[in-house]
PDB file of C-alpha atoms in Angstrom:
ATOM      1  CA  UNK L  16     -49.846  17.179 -17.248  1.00 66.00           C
ATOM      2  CA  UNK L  17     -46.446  17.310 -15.387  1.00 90.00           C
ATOM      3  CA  UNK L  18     -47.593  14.586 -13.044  1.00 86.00           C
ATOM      4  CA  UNK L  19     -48.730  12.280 -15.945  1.00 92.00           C
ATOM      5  CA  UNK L  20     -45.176  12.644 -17.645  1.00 92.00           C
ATOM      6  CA  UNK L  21     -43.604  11.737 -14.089  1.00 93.00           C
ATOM      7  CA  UNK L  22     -45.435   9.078 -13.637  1.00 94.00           C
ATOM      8  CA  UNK L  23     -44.590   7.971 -16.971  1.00 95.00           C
ATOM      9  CA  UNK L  24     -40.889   8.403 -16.180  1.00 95.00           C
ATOM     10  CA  UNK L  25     -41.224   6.616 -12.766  1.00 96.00           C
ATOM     11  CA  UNK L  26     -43.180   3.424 -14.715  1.00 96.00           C
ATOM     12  CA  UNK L  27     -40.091   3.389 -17.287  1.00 97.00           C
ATOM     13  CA  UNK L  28     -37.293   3.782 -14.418  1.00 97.00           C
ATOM     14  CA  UNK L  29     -39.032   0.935 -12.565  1.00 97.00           C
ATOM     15  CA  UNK L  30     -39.597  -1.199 -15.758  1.00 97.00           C
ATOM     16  CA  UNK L  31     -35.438  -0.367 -16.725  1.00 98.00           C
ATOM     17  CA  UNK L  32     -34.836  -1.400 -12.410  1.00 98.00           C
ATOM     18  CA  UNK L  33     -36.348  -4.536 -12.790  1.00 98.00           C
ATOM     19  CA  UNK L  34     -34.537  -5.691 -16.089  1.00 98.00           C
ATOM     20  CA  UNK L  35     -31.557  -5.072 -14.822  1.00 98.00           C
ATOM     21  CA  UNK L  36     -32.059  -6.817 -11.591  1.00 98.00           C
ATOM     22  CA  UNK L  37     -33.224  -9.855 -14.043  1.00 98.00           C
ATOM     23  CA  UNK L  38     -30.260  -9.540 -16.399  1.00 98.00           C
ATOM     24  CA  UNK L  39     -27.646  -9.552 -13.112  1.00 98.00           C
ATOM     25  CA  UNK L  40     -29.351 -12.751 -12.321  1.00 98.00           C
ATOM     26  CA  UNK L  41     -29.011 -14.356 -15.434  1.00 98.00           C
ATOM     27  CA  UNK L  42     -25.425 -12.867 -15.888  1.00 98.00           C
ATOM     28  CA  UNK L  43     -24.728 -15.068 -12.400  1.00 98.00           C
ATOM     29  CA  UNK L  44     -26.425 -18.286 -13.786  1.00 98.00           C
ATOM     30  CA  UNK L  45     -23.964 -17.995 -16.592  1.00 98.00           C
ATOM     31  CA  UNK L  46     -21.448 -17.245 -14.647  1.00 98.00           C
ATOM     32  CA  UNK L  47     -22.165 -20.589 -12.804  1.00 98.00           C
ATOM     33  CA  UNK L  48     -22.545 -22.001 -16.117  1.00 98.00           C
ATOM     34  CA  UNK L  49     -18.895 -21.238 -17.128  1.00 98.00           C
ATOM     35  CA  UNK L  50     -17.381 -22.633 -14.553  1.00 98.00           C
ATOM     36  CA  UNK L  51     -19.496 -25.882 -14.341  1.00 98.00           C
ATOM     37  CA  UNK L  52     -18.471 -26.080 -18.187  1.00 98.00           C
ATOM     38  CA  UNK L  53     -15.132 -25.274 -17.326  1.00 98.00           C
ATOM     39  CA  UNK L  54     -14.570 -27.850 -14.436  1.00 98.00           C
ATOM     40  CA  UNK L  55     -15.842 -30.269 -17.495  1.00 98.00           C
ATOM     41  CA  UNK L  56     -13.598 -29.082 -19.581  1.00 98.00           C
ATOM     42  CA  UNK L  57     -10.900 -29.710 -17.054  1.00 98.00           C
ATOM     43  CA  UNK L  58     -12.394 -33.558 -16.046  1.00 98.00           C
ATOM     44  CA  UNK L  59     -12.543 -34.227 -19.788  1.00 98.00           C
ATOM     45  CA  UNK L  60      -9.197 -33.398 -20.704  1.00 98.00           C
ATOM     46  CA  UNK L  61      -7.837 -35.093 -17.979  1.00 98.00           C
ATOM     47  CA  UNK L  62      -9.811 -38.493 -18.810  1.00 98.00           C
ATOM     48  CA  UNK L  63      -8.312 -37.916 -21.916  1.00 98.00           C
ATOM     49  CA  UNK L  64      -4.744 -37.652 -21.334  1.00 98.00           C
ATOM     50  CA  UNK L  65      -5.000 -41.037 -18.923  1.00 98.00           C
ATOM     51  CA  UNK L  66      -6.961 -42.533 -22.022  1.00 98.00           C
ATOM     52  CA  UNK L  67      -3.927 -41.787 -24.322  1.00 98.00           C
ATOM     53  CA  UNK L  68      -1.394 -42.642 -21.515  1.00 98.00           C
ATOM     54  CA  UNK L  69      -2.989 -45.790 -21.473  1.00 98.00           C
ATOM     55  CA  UNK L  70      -3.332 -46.328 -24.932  1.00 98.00           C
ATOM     56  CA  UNK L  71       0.503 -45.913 -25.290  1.00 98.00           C
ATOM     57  CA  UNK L  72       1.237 -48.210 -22.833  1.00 98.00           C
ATOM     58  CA  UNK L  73      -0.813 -50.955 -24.299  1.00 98.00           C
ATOM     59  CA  UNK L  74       0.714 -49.850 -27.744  1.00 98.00           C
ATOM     60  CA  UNK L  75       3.980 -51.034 -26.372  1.00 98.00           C
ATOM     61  CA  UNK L  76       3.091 -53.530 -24.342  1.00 98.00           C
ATOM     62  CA  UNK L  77       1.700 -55.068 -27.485  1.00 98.00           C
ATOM     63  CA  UNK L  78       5.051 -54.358 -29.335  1.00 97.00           C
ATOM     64  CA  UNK L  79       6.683 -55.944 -26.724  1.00 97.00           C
ATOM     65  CA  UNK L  80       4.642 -59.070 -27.470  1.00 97.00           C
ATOM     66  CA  UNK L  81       5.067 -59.520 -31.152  1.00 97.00           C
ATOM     67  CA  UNK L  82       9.266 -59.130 -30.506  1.00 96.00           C
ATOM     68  CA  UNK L  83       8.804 -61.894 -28.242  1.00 96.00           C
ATOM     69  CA  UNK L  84       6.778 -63.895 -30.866  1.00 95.00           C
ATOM     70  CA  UNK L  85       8.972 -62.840 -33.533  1.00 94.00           C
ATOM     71  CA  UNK L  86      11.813 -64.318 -31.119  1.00 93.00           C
ATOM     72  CA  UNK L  87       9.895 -67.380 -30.526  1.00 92.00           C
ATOM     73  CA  UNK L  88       9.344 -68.136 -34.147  1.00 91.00           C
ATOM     74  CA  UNK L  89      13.061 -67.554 -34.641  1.00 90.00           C
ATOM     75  CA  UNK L  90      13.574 -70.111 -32.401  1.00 87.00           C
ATOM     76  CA  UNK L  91      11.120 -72.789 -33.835  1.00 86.00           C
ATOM     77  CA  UNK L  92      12.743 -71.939 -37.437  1.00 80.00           C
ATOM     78  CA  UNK L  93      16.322 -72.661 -36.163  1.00 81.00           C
ATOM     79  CA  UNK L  94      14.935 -75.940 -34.686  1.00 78.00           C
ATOM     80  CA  UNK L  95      13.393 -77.312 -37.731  1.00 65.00           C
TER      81      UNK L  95
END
């Protein structure tokens, strides 16, 4: 009877062996996974500070514009 219960144990030891040799592999895909998502992360933000940079400049560059209408028109109205 003692070598049924050890083989019994030695079934469960193996069976607890081999999930935690799967669950360190999937605890290194997530690891990959994290930083993939976090070198996103990173890539995103950084298209999205150019994207605001960019927006500001356009943002003045079209304020710029409508003072030199503005001027223009002043121009035109002290003609007439």
């Amino acid at each position: 009877m003692s070598f049924e219960v050890l083989e019994q144990l030695e079934a469960k030891v193996q069976t607890a062996v081999d999930t935690i040799a799967l669950l360190q592999m999937e605890v290194e895909e997530l690891k990959e996974q994290k930083e993939q998502l976090a070198s996103e992360a990173n890539e995103l933000r950084s298209n999205r500070e150019e994207l605001e940079q960019a927006n500001q400049r356009m943002r003045d560059e079209h304020g710029a514009w409508q003072e030199r209408i503005r001027g223009l028109l002043g121009k035109m109205d002290e003609v007439e």
